[in-house]
């Protein structure tokens, strides 16, 4: 339809004037206006239906329920929750659990994924084949199924509380969870916390300072040697200064068998273990593929050049291959982290109290505010996704700049 | 809203993308020698063998060695002579196979799902076999006539002369396939539109597509399914109530369309600019240019990506079990509660069966995708 | 670029047209009659109340209630479509109008009647929440459960009563909550918890499925009242009455001695009360939009309340739950129907 247009534009003013609908800009405007009207009217229409439907079933819309007290309990949440706390806090507790499980799984999945990804490139045929079998099996079965299997396996493989397996370091393991010692709130521990934060700040500051020195070509600190010492000594010194001695200042509760179950200390629920295990194994298979293709994408010539410079295999990997591969690896890695976080909602199938299972479970059930609860859950996940994407974009931009 | 960086790179790498081992299959002797070439390699070999032994042995024992192969009810699969637990309870799977495949679909009518599945297999084979003639027509028939025929076959609406089988009787593999195939059939054209929309010069069109894609990709499928299954009726006028199966299909399709749009956008971006300019120089209009020049090339480029999207869609259909749709996983779960078969291993056996089913399907598809990728790479290097 | 908005607009148009074409909101009873089918929200699997048999046909106490409603409307108990619902989904399904009536061992609470938008009709089963433990544990009373881990289904009144009970007795416990009854039972059976809590009828039903049923005992304490009632969507008085009077009719029929076997014979009786109930005299049925012989149809199809009970839950079933509170009021129970006149 546009075939003759250039000619006609040339002849504008004389002959048959071009009709307004022949003008691409005008047409674009009209189509956009139509689309906008369609989308807006779709929303208005749906909104009116919601109002009618809610009125018909005598439900009042609103988020007031978030402040009302709930009358159920939640076990094993990072943010403690007891009956009598508000529904809003219940959602917070669920969200805290979602974050805990996702972050833990992200760390494990990344470590596993890098190991398996490198193993796939091994020149040891057995190692390479095992790694690729690992990837294929985990990637080609549904995550939900894997979670159910892991949960069953975890419950079945572990003994009851009376036959707990004692692990080194005061850890106890049974089918109610993994129990470990935990600090009791005291001035000494508070000092340790404060010391740790200060030490972290100090390390970051030092890192920035030495990075600048290095760019300017001056002598700089080797942070790897200093950081651990600072991170350990500073908190301990703080505790010692506050309490006068180290032994009594840092009280700890140890897990022990009390009545039915192990009490005291800190517990990792089997649901948590199964969820983290399932999520990290599944995601590690995808990360392994990302790592492998990232490393393979670094041109052979780069390694050869390194060798020609007389570098050993270790420095070649550390200084040449990995920095280049990382730039390719990081963007898809972000996608996997986001997928993992979204997939953590499958916790609902194995009884781990995450955001979705608390929200769509007791909160929705006892308030009847289905629309509000589900929208809230979606908004929270959306916010999380956007935040991660922003952070990773920032990181990505930095990496890309370092290239030149 | 466009927060994801250069999107093609942001896609998970294709299943089996570049999946070739580093060197093309070394000879057996050479391979064996590589296992012990250096002390480190020998150590790794031992480590790999140890891990494989610890992981594989229980699996093999459960699936084969300790498994029960015949019996009529739970008695066969209860603790063995030694008092320990038995392995997988296969007679339970054999007895329930019909239920796992068709759900409560009336037995006399089961030729209909069979026929629909056969048609589907033929059509997909035609569309995916690289040397088949008229592959474009195959794609078209898969998107338009096939779903209609399959729907008539499965549902049996009044005019067809078939006995109507309402969807609350469908179940098992049938429902898994119906949801994933509807998902792909709807998400492909919708994904094309969304991808074009996101690359559009018109700000409103671009914004609308981007917002839709990012929202769908930013929330878990489970939340979308809750929304579709329970909330959709709230958004419709009183009295309009789509079938529950239709509701989850809407959720799954919209979710898949967002993913598909990003895959296709990757293909559109990968095409050299010259293709667009050449088409414009020929005086083609927008849609002519898209349908005759750009899309055929872009879609061919992203066939592996499309297959991968389908694989994840297929795996994700298991989530419908959480909202109470009778897919394969739900039928397995429900049957494991039958007092006639309830044993400590019934659920595990069901899961093992489902895992094997999903693995075979997904692995086959991922192999196809990898093969296509090699063909494309080879074609690319020739030109 | 140009056709995308057109398609969008067309889609919107089609949806809008479909919306306008939908029938103006008529009463539920009329909708059911027009549809020729009752849509009944049911349990996705609880022995005695609602389970699919070998051929996938739904059976059970709640299922028979749905069949009774269908018989009252159509004279045929099988014009029912069952929508199995998890505890999570049941009220939303009622709110959205996906189901006409919810008969799914659902406890009548004040929140249910107010916030959730349901209207409970009449109680069809008096239940109480109890605890199940493994006999080996040596526990004799719920008061000895301090520190126990307890498996419970998420989003049920059980979860709330559990919290109340332990708070009232100043005891400590750890709930392990699952989304479905199946997962809850499976976790208890895999020794994830020390205790499994649910309505006592469900405890008896689920025990049948456990690895070693005899190993598990139900503790004597009953920590709550759980009156199960059929629920309808709020705001339709006529439909509310229909469902409610089907329930009362079943109880009244038992009290009057009308059974599946003798219903025809009773119809010919001279007793004015029986003649009124069975639609020989008066127009009680048509008063609420049902055929006059509604009760005859019900009893002919599913029997009276006592018969339904015995068949699914009582002596004639595998559950063997004693009638107890569910007996008629004049036999020491709580079942009472207002007069049909």
JSON list of C-alpha atoms in Angstrom, two decimals, chain A residues 154-343:
[
{"chain": "A", "resi": 154, "resn": "UNK", "atom": "CA", "xyz": [14.84, -36.58, 53.13]},
{"chain": "A", "resi": 155, "resn": "UNK", "atom": "CA", "xyz": [12.07, -37.80, 55.42]},
{"chain": "A", "resi": 156, "resn": "UNK", "atom": "CA", "xyz": [12.75, -41.44, 54.69]},
{"chain": "A", "resi": 157, "resn": "UNK", "atom": "CA", "xyz": [16.52, -41.38, 54.96]},
{"chain": "A", "resi": 158, "resn": "UNK", "atom": "CA", "xyz": [16.65, -39.73, 58.38]},
{"chain": "A", "resi": 159, "resn": "UNK", "atom": "CA", "xyz": [15.93, -41.38, 61.76]},
{"chain": "A", "resi": 160, "resn": "UNK", "atom": "CA", "xyz": [13.36, -40.22, 64.32]},
{"chain": "A", "resi": 161, "resn": "UNK", "atom": "CA", "xyz": [14.28, -37.72, 67.06]},
{"chain": "A", "resi": 162, "resn": "UNK", "atom": "CA", "xyz": [15.19, -40.41, 69.61]},
{"chain": "A", "resi": 163, "resn": "UNK", "atom": "CA", "xyz": [17.77, -41.88, 67.22]},
{"chain": "A", "resi": 164, "resn": "UNK", "atom": "CA", "xyz": [19.21, -38.51, 66.13]},
{"chain": "A", "resi": 165, "resn": "UNK", "atom": "CA", "xyz": [22.52, -38.64, 64.31]},
{"chain": "A", "resi": 166, "resn": "UNK", "atom": "CA", "xyz": [25.11, -36.63, 66.22]},
{"chain": "A", "resi": 167, "resn": "UNK", "atom": "CA", "xyz": [27.39, -34.69, 63.90]},
{"chain": "A", "resi": 168, "resn": "UNK", "atom": "CA", "xyz": [30.64, -32.95, 64.82]},
{"chain": "A", "resi": 169, "resn": "UNK", "atom": "CA", "xyz": [30.24, -29.43, 66.20]},
{"chain": "A", "resi": 170, "resn": "UNK", "atom": "CA", "xyz": [27.22, -30.24, 68.35]},
{"chain": "A", "resi": 171, "resn": "UNK", "atom": "CA", "xyz": [24.91, -30.69, 65.35]},
{"chain": "A", "resi": 172, "resn": "UNK", "atom": "CA", "xyz": [22.00, -33.12, 65.55]},
{"chain": "A", "resi": 173, "resn": "UNK", "atom": "CA", "xyz": [20.24, -34.53, 62.53]},
{"chain": "A", "resi": 174, "resn": "UNK", "atom": "CA", "xyz": [16.87, -36.32, 62.42]},
{"chain": "A", "resi": 175, "resn": "UNK", "atom": "CA", "xyz": [13.66, -36.30, 60.41]},
{"chain": "A", "resi": 176, "resn": "UNK", "atom": "CA", "xyz": [12.46, -33.19, 62.25]},
{"chain": "A", "resi": 177, "resn": "UNK", "atom": "CA", "xyz": [15.39, -31.17, 60.98]},
{"chain": "A", "resi": 178, "resn": "UNK", "atom": "CA", "xyz": [19.04, -30.26, 61.38]},
{"chain": "A", "resi": 179, "resn": "UNK", "atom": "CA", "xyz": [19.73, -28.77, 64.81]},
{"chain": "A", "resi": 180, "resn": "UNK", "atom": "CA", "xyz": [22.73, -26.64, 65.72]},
{"chain": "A", "resi": 181, "resn": "UNK", "atom": "CA", "xyz": [23.99, -24.41, 68.51]},
{"chain": "A", "resi": 182, "resn": "UNK", "atom": "CA", "xyz": [22.77, -20.82, 68.46]},
{"chain": "A", "resi": 183, "resn": "UNK", "atom": "CA", "xyz": [23.86, -17.70, 70.31]},
{"chain": "A", "resi": 184, "resn": "UNK", "atom": "CA", "xyz": [21.73, -16.47, 73.17]},
{"chain": "A", "resi": 185, "resn": "UNK", "atom": "CA", "xyz": [21.01, -12.75, 73.09]},
{"chain": "A", "resi": 186, "resn": "UNK", "atom": "CA", "xyz": [23.62, -11.05, 75.32]},
{"chain": "A", "resi": 187, "resn": "UNK", "atom": "CA", "xyz": [25.85, -7.93, 75.38]},
{"chain": "A", "resi": 188, "resn": "UNK", "atom": "CA", "xyz": [28.78, -10.02, 74.24]},
{"chain": "A", "resi": 189, "resn": "UNK", "atom": "CA", "xyz": [27.02, -11.22, 71.10]},
{"chain": "A", "resi": 190, "resn": "UNK", "atom": "CA", "xyz": [25.69, -7.75, 70.39]},
{"chain": "A", "resi": 191, "resn": "UNK", "atom": "CA", "xyz": [29.28, -6.51, 70.48]},
{"chain": "A", "resi": 192, "resn": "UNK", "atom": "CA", "xyz": [30.26, -9.28, 68.07]},
{"chain": "A", "resi": 193, "resn": "UNK", "atom": "CA", "xyz": [27.51, -8.19, 65.69]},
{"chain": "A", "resi": 194, "resn": "UNK", "atom": "CA", "xyz": [28.57, -4.56, 65.86]},
{"chain": "A", "resi": 195, "resn": "UNK", "atom": "CA", "xyz": [32.21, -5.57, 65.42]},
{"chain": "A", "resi": 196, "resn": "UNK", "atom": "CA", "xyz": [31.37, -7.67, 62.38]},
{"chain": "A", "resi": 197, "resn": "UNK", "atom": "CA", "xyz": [29.51, -4.80, 60.72]},
{"chain": "A", "resi": 198, "resn": "UNK", "atom": "CA", "xyz": [32.40, -2.41, 61.39]},
{"chain": "A", "resi": 199, "resn": "UNK", "atom": "CA", "xyz": [34.90, -4.92, 60.04]},
{"chain": "A", "resi": 200, "resn": "UNK", "atom": "CA", "xyz": [32.83, -5.38, 56.87]},
{"chain": "A", "resi": 201, "resn": "UNK", "atom": "CA", "xyz": [32.67, -1.63, 56.36]},
{"chain": "A", "resi": 202, "resn": "UNK", "atom": "CA", "xyz": [36.40, -1.38, 56.93]},
{"chain": "A", "resi": 203, "resn": "UNK", "atom": "CA", "xyz": [37.12, -4.12, 54.38]},
{"chain": "A", "resi": 204, "resn": "UNK", "atom": "CA", "xyz": [34.93, -2.51, 51.72]},
{"chain": "A", "resi": 205, "resn": "UNK", "atom": "CA", "xyz": [36.61, 0.84, 52.36]},
{"chain": "A", "resi": 206, "resn": "UNK", "atom": "CA", "xyz": [40.06, -0.74, 52.13]},
{"chain": "A", "resi": 207, "resn": "UNK", "atom": "CA", "xyz": [39.11, -2.51, 48.92]},
{"chain": "A", "resi": 208, "resn": "UNK", "atom": "CA", "xyz": [37.97, 0.73, 47.33]},
{"chain": "A", "resi": 209, "resn": "UNK", "atom": "CA", "xyz": [41.09, 2.52, 48.49]},
{"chain": "A", "resi": 210, "resn": "UNK", "atom": "CA", "xyz": [43.50, -0.11, 47.22]},
{"chain": "A", "resi": 211, "resn": "UNK", "atom": "CA", "xyz": [41.64, -0.36, 43.92]},
{"chain": "A", "resi": 212, "resn": "UNK", "atom": "CA", "xyz": [42.19, 3.35, 43.42]},
{"chain": "A", "resi": 213, "resn": "UNK", "atom": "CA", "xyz": [45.86, 3.07, 44.39]},
{"chain": "A", "resi": 214, "resn": "UNK", "atom": "CA", "xyz": [46.27, 0.21, 41.93]},
{"chain": "A", "resi": 215, "resn": "UNK", "atom": "CA", "xyz": [44.70, 2.19, 39.10]},
{"chain": "A", "resi": 216, "resn": "UNK", "atom": "CA", "xyz": [47.12, 4.98, 39.83]},
{"chain": "A", "resi": 217, "resn": "UNK", "atom": "CA", "xyz": [49.94, 2.47, 39.66]},
{"chain": "A", "resi": 218, "resn": "UNK", "atom": "CA", "xyz": [50.92, 2.82, 43.31]},
{"chain": "A", "resi": 219, "resn": "UNK", "atom": "CA", "xyz": [51.59, 0.05, 45.81]},
{"chain": "A", "resi": 220, "resn": "UNK", "atom": "CA", "xyz": [48.37, -1.33, 47.27]},
{"chain": "A", "resi": 221, "resn": "UNK", "atom": "CA", "xyz": [47.24, -3.74, 49.97]},
{"chain": "A", "resi": 222, "resn": "UNK", "atom": "CA", "xyz": [46.66, -7.39, 49.20]},
{"chain": "A", "resi": 223, "resn": "UNK", "atom": "CA", "xyz": [43.15, -7.64, 50.55]},
{"chain": "A", "resi": 224, "resn": "UNK", "atom": "CA", "xyz": [42.96, -11.44, 50.55]},
{"chain": "A", "resi": 225, "resn": "UNK", "atom": "CA", "xyz": [45.51, -11.59, 53.31]},
{"chain": "A", "resi": 226, "resn": "UNK", "atom": "CA", "xyz": [44.07, -8.84, 55.48]},
{"chain": "A", "resi": 227, "resn": "UNK", "atom": "CA", "xyz": [40.30, -9.25, 55.22]},
{"chain": "A", "resi": 228, "resn": "UNK", "atom": "CA", "xyz": [39.94, -12.59, 57.11]},
{"chain": "A", "resi": 229, "resn": "UNK", "atom": "CA", "xyz": [42.09, -11.32, 59.97]},
{"chain": "A", "resi": 230, "resn": "UNK", "atom": "CA", "xyz": [40.04, -8.14, 60.27]},
{"chain": "A", "resi": 231, "resn": "UNK", "atom": "CA", "xyz": [36.74, -10.00, 60.05]},
{"chain": "A", "resi": 232, "resn": "UNK", "atom": "CA", "xyz": [37.68, -12.43, 62.83]},
{"chain": "A", "resi": 233, "resn": "UNK", "atom": "CA", "xyz": [39.73, -10.27, 65.19]},
{"chain": "A", "resi": 234, "resn": "UNK", "atom": "CA", "xyz": [37.60, -7.16, 65.33]},
{"chain": "A", "resi": 235, "resn": "UNK", "atom": "CA", "xyz": [34.35, -8.87, 66.53]},
{"chain": "A", "resi": 236, "resn": "UNK", "atom": "CA", "xyz": [36.24, -10.95, 69.08]},
{"chain": "A", "resi": 237, "resn": "UNK", "atom": "CA", "xyz": [38.06, -7.91, 70.39]},
{"chain": "A", "resi": 238, "resn": "UNK", "atom": "CA", "xyz": [34.75, -6.07, 70.67]},
{"chain": "A", "resi": 239, "resn": "UNK", "atom": "CA", "xyz": [33.23, -8.91, 72.71]},
{"chain": "A", "resi": 240, "resn": "UNK", "atom": "CA", "xyz": [36.27, -9.11, 74.96]},
{"chain": "A", "resi": 241, "resn": "UNK", "atom": "CA", "xyz": [36.23, -5.37, 75.55]},
{"chain": "A", "resi": 242, "resn": "UNK", "atom": "CA", "xyz": [32.50, -5.40, 76.40]},
{"chain": "A", "resi": 243, "resn": "UNK", "atom": "CA", "xyz": [32.35, -8.42, 78.67]},
{"chain": "A", "resi": 244, "resn": "UNK", "atom": "CA", "xyz": [35.89, -8.71, 79.99]},
{"chain": "A", "resi": 245, "resn": "UNK", "atom": "CA", "xyz": [36.27, -12.36, 79.01]},
{"chain": "A", "resi": 246, "resn": "UNK", "atom": "CA", "xyz": [35.44, -14.46, 75.98]},
{"chain": "A", "resi": 247, "resn": "UNK", "atom": "CA", "xyz": [34.13, -17.67, 77.50]},
{"chain": "A", "resi": 248, "resn": "UNK", "atom": "CA", "xyz": [31.24, -16.36, 79.58]},
{"chain": "A", "resi": 249, "resn": "UNK", "atom": "CA", "xyz": [30.44, -13.46, 77.30]},
{"chain": "A", "resi": 250, "resn": "UNK", "atom": "CA", "xyz": [29.18, -15.56, 74.41]},
{"chain": "A", "resi": 251, "resn": "UNK", "atom": "CA", "xyz": [26.50, -17.90, 75.74]},
{"chain": "A", "resi": 252, "resn": "UNK", "atom": "CA", "xyz": [25.19, -20.53, 73.34]},
{"chain": "A", "resi": 253, "resn": "UNK", "atom": "CA", "xyz": [22.19, -22.88, 73.49]},
{"chain": "A", "resi": 254, "resn": "UNK", "atom": "CA", "xyz": [22.93, -26.42, 72.39]},
{"chain": "A", "resi": 255, "resn": "UNK", "atom": "CA", "xyz": [20.30, -28.70, 70.90]},
{"chain": "A", "resi": 256, "resn": "UNK", "atom": "CA", "xyz": [19.29, -31.60, 73.15]},
{"chain": "A", "resi": 257, "resn": "UNK", "atom": "CA", "xyz": [16.51, -34.15, 73.36]},
{"chain": "A", "resi": 258, "resn": "UNK", "atom": "CA", "xyz": [13.65, -32.77, 75.44]},
{"chain": "A", "resi": 259, "resn": "UNK", "atom": "CA", "xyz": [10.42, -34.72, 75.70]},
{"chain": "A", "resi": 260, "resn": "UNK", "atom": "CA", "xyz": [9.24, -35.58, 72.18]},
{"chain": "A", "resi": 261, "resn": "UNK", "atom": "CA", "xyz": [11.80, -33.65, 70.26]},
{"chain": "A", "resi": 262, "resn": "UNK", "atom": "CA", "xyz": [15.09, -31.91, 70.17]},
{"chain": "A", "resi": 263, "resn": "UNK", "atom": "CA", "xyz": [14.85, -28.49, 71.77]},
{"chain": "A", "resi": 264, "resn": "UNK", "atom": "CA", "xyz": [17.19, -25.52, 72.08]},
{"chain": "A", "resi": 265, "resn": "UNK", "atom": "CA", "xyz": [19.62, -24.29, 69.48]},
{"chain": "A", "resi": 266, "resn": "UNK", "atom": "CA", "xyz": [18.54, -23.47, 65.95]},
{"chain": "A", "resi": 267, "resn": "UNK", "atom": "CA", "xyz": [16.60, -25.72, 63.56]},
{"chain": "A", "resi": 268, "resn": "UNK", "atom": "CA", "xyz": [16.61, -26.15, 59.82]},
{"chain": "A", "resi": 269, "resn": "UNK", "atom": "CA", "xyz": [13.29, -27.80, 58.93]},
{"chain": "A", "resi": 270, "resn": "UNK", "atom": "CA", "xyz": [13.31, -30.82, 56.60]},
{"chain": "A", "resi": 271, "resn": "UNK", "atom": "CA", "xyz": [10.94, -28.84, 54.37]},
{"chain": "A", "resi": 272, "resn": "UNK", "atom": "CA", "xyz": [13.56, -26.10, 54.13]},
{"chain": "A", "resi": 273, "resn": "UNK", "atom": "CA", "xyz": [16.31, -28.62, 53.44]},
{"chain": "A", "resi": 274, "resn": "UNK", "atom": "CA", "xyz": [14.27, -30.35, 50.73]},
{"chain": "A", "resi": 275, "resn": "UNK", "atom": "CA", "xyz": [13.29, -27.03, 49.14]},
{"chain": "A", "resi": 276, "resn": "UNK", "atom": "CA", "xyz": [16.82, -25.65, 49.08]},
{"chain": "A", "resi": 277, "resn": "UNK", "atom": "CA", "xyz": [18.20, -28.98, 47.88]},
{"chain": "A", "resi": 278, "resn": "UNK", "atom": "CA", "xyz": [15.64, -29.24, 45.08]},
{"chain": "A", "resi": 279, "resn": "UNK", "atom": "CA", "xyz": [15.92, -25.62, 43.97]},
{"chain": "A", "resi": 280, "resn": "UNK", "atom": "CA", "xyz": [19.70, -25.55, 44.01]},
{"chain": "A", "resi": 281, "resn": "UNK", "atom": "CA", "xyz": [20.17, -28.86, 42.20]},
{"chain": "A", "resi": 282, "resn": "UNK", "atom": "CA", "xyz": [17.64, -27.93, 39.51]},
{"chain": "A", "resi": 283, "resn": "UNK", "atom": "CA", "xyz": [19.06, -24.46, 38.97]},
{"chain": "A", "resi": 284, "resn": "UNK", "atom": "CA", "xyz": [22.66, -25.67, 39.14]},
{"chain": "A", "resi": 285, "resn": "UNK", "atom": "CA", "xyz": [22.02, -27.73, 35.99]},
{"chain": "A", "resi": 286, "resn": "UNK", "atom": "CA", "xyz": [21.04, -24.56, 34.10]},
{"chain": "A", "resi": 287, "resn": "UNK", "atom": "CA", "xyz": [23.93, -22.58, 35.58]},
{"chain": "A", "resi": 288, "resn": "UNK", "atom": "CA", "xyz": [26.33, -25.35, 34.56]},
{"chain": "A", "resi": 289, "resn": "UNK", "atom": "CA", "xyz": [25.19, -24.92, 30.94]},
{"chain": "A", "resi": 290, "resn": "UNK", "atom": "CA", "xyz": [25.64, -21.15, 31.16]},
{"chain": "A", "resi": 291, "resn": "UNK", "atom": "CA", "xyz": [29.12, -21.54, 32.59]},
{"chain": "A", "resi": 292, "resn": "UNK", "atom": "CA", "xyz": [30.11, -24.11, 29.99]},
{"chain": "A", "resi": 293, "resn": "UNK", "atom": "CA", "xyz": [28.96, -22.08, 27.03]},
{"chain": "A", "resi": 294, "resn": "UNK", "atom": "CA", "xyz": [30.49, -18.95, 28.55]},
{"chain": "A", "resi": 295, "resn": "UNK", "atom": "CA", "xyz": [33.89, -20.59, 28.90]},
{"chain": "A", "resi": 296, "resn": "UNK", "atom": "CA", "xyz": [33.66, -22.20, 25.45]},
{"chain": "A", "resi": 297, "resn": "UNK", "atom": "CA", "xyz": [32.83, -18.86, 23.92]},
{"chain": "A", "resi": 298, "resn": "UNK", "atom": "CA", "xyz": [36.19, -17.41, 24.89]},
{"chain": "A", "resi": 299, "resn": "UNK", "atom": "CA", "xyz": [38.21, -17.71, 21.66]},
{"chain": "A", "resi": 300, "resn": "UNK", "atom": "CA", "xyz": [40.95, -20.32, 21.61]},
{"chain": "A", "resi": 301, "resn": "UNK", "atom": "CA", "xyz": [43.41, -17.66, 20.51]},
{"chain": "A", "resi": 302, "resn": "UNK", "atom": "CA", "xyz": [43.13, -16.02, 23.93]},
{"chain": "A", "resi": 303, "resn": "UNK", "atom": "CA", "xyz": [44.52, -19.10, 25.67]},
{"chain": "A", "resi": 304, "resn": "UNK", "atom": "CA", "xyz": [47.16, -19.55, 23.02]},
{"chain": "A", "resi": 305, "resn": "UNK", "atom": "CA", "xyz": [48.20, -15.94, 23.42]},
{"chain": "A", "resi": 306, "resn": "UNK", "atom": "CA", "xyz": [48.46, -16.48, 27.15]},
{"chain": "A", "resi": 307, "resn": "UNK", "atom": "CA", "xyz": [50.67, -19.50, 26.61]},
{"chain": "A", "resi": 308, "resn": "UNK", "atom": "CA", "xyz": [52.82, -17.57, 24.18]},
{"chain": "A", "resi": 309, "resn": "UNK", "atom": "CA", "xyz": [53.37, -14.98, 26.92]},
{"chain": "A", "resi": 310, "resn": "UNK", "atom": "CA", "xyz": [54.68, -17.81, 29.07]},
{"chain": "A", "resi": 311, "resn": "UNK", "atom": "CA", "xyz": [51.78, -17.88, 31.52]},
{"chain": "A", "resi": 312, "resn": "UNK", "atom": "CA", "xyz": [50.92, -21.14, 33.31]},
{"chain": "A", "resi": 313, "resn": "UNK", "atom": "CA", "xyz": [47.51, -22.84, 32.99]},
{"chain": "A", "resi": 314, "resn": "UNK", "atom": "CA", "xyz": [46.34, -21.44, 36.34]},
{"chain": "A", "resi": 315, "resn": "UNK", "atom": "CA", "xyz": [47.03, -17.77, 35.57]},
{"chain": "A", "resi": 316, "resn": "UNK", "atom": "CA", "xyz": [45.63, -18.23, 32.04]},
{"chain": "A", "resi": 317, "resn": "UNK", "atom": "CA", "xyz": [42.33, -19.39, 33.54]},
{"chain": "A", "resi": 318, "resn": "UNK", "atom": "CA", "xyz": [42.30, -16.79, 36.30]},
{"chain": "A", "resi": 319, "resn": "UNK", "atom": "CA", "xyz": [43.51, -13.76, 34.36]},
{"chain": "A", "resi": 320, "resn": "UNK", "atom": "CA", "xyz": [42.35, -14.39, 30.80]},
{"chain": "A", "resi": 321, "resn": "UNK", "atom": "CA", "xyz": [39.57, -16.94, 30.44]},
{"chain": "A", "resi": 322, "resn": "UNK", "atom": "CA", "xyz": [37.40, -16.36, 33.51]},
{"chain": "A", "resi": 323, "resn": "UNK", "atom": "CA", "xyz": [37.18, -12.55, 33.32]},
{"chain": "A", "resi": 324, "resn": "UNK", "atom": "CA", "xyz": [36.06, -12.80, 29.71]},
{"chain": "A", "resi": 325, "resn": "UNK", "atom": "CA", "xyz": [33.68, -15.68, 30.34]},
{"chain": "A", "resi": 326, "resn": "UNK", "atom": "CA", "xyz": [32.12, -13.88, 33.31]},
{"chain": "A", "resi": 327, "resn": "UNK", "atom": "CA", "xyz": [30.87, -11.09, 31.10]},
{"chain": "A", "resi": 328, "resn": "UNK", "atom": "CA", "xyz": [28.94, -13.62, 29.04]},
{"chain": "A", "resi": 329, "resn": "UNK", "atom": "CA", "xyz": [27.84, -15.58, 32.07]},
{"chain": "A", "resi": 330, "resn": "UNK", "atom": "CA", "xyz": [26.41, -12.86, 34.28]},
{"chain": "A", "resi": 331, "resn": "UNK", "atom": "CA", "xyz": [23.35, -11.70, 32.32]},
{"chain": "A", "resi": 332, "resn": "UNK", "atom": "CA", "xyz": [21.84, -15.19, 31.88]},
{"chain": "A", "resi": 333, "resn": "UNK", "atom": "CA", "xyz": [22.85, -15.96, 35.46]},
{"chain": "A", "resi": 334, "resn": "UNK", "atom": "CA", "xyz": [20.56, -13.14, 36.60]},
{"chain": "A", "resi": 335, "resn": "UNK", "atom": "CA", "xyz": [17.72, -14.78, 34.73]},
{"chain": "A", "resi": 336, "resn": "UNK", "atom": "CA", "xyz": [18.40, -18.04, 36.57]},
{"chain": "A", "resi": 337, "resn": "UNK", "atom": "CA", "xyz": [18.46, -16.30, 39.96]},
{"chain": "A", "resi": 338, "resn": "UNK", "atom": "CA", "xyz": [15.10, -14.73, 39.20]},
{"chain": "A", "resi": 339, "resn": "UNK", "atom": "CA", "xyz": [13.71, -18.08, 38.06]},
{"chain": "A", "resi": 340, "resn": "UNK", "atom": "CA", "xyz": [14.94, -19.70, 41.24]},
{"chain": "A", "resi": 341, "resn": "UNK", "atom": "CA", "xyz": [13.26, -17.06, 43.39]},
{"chain": "A", "resi": 342, "resn": "UNK", "atom": "CA", "xyz": [9.99, -17.46, 41.51]},
{"chain": "A", "resi": 343, "resn": "UNK", "atom": "CA", "xyz": [10.27, -21.24, 41.66]}
]
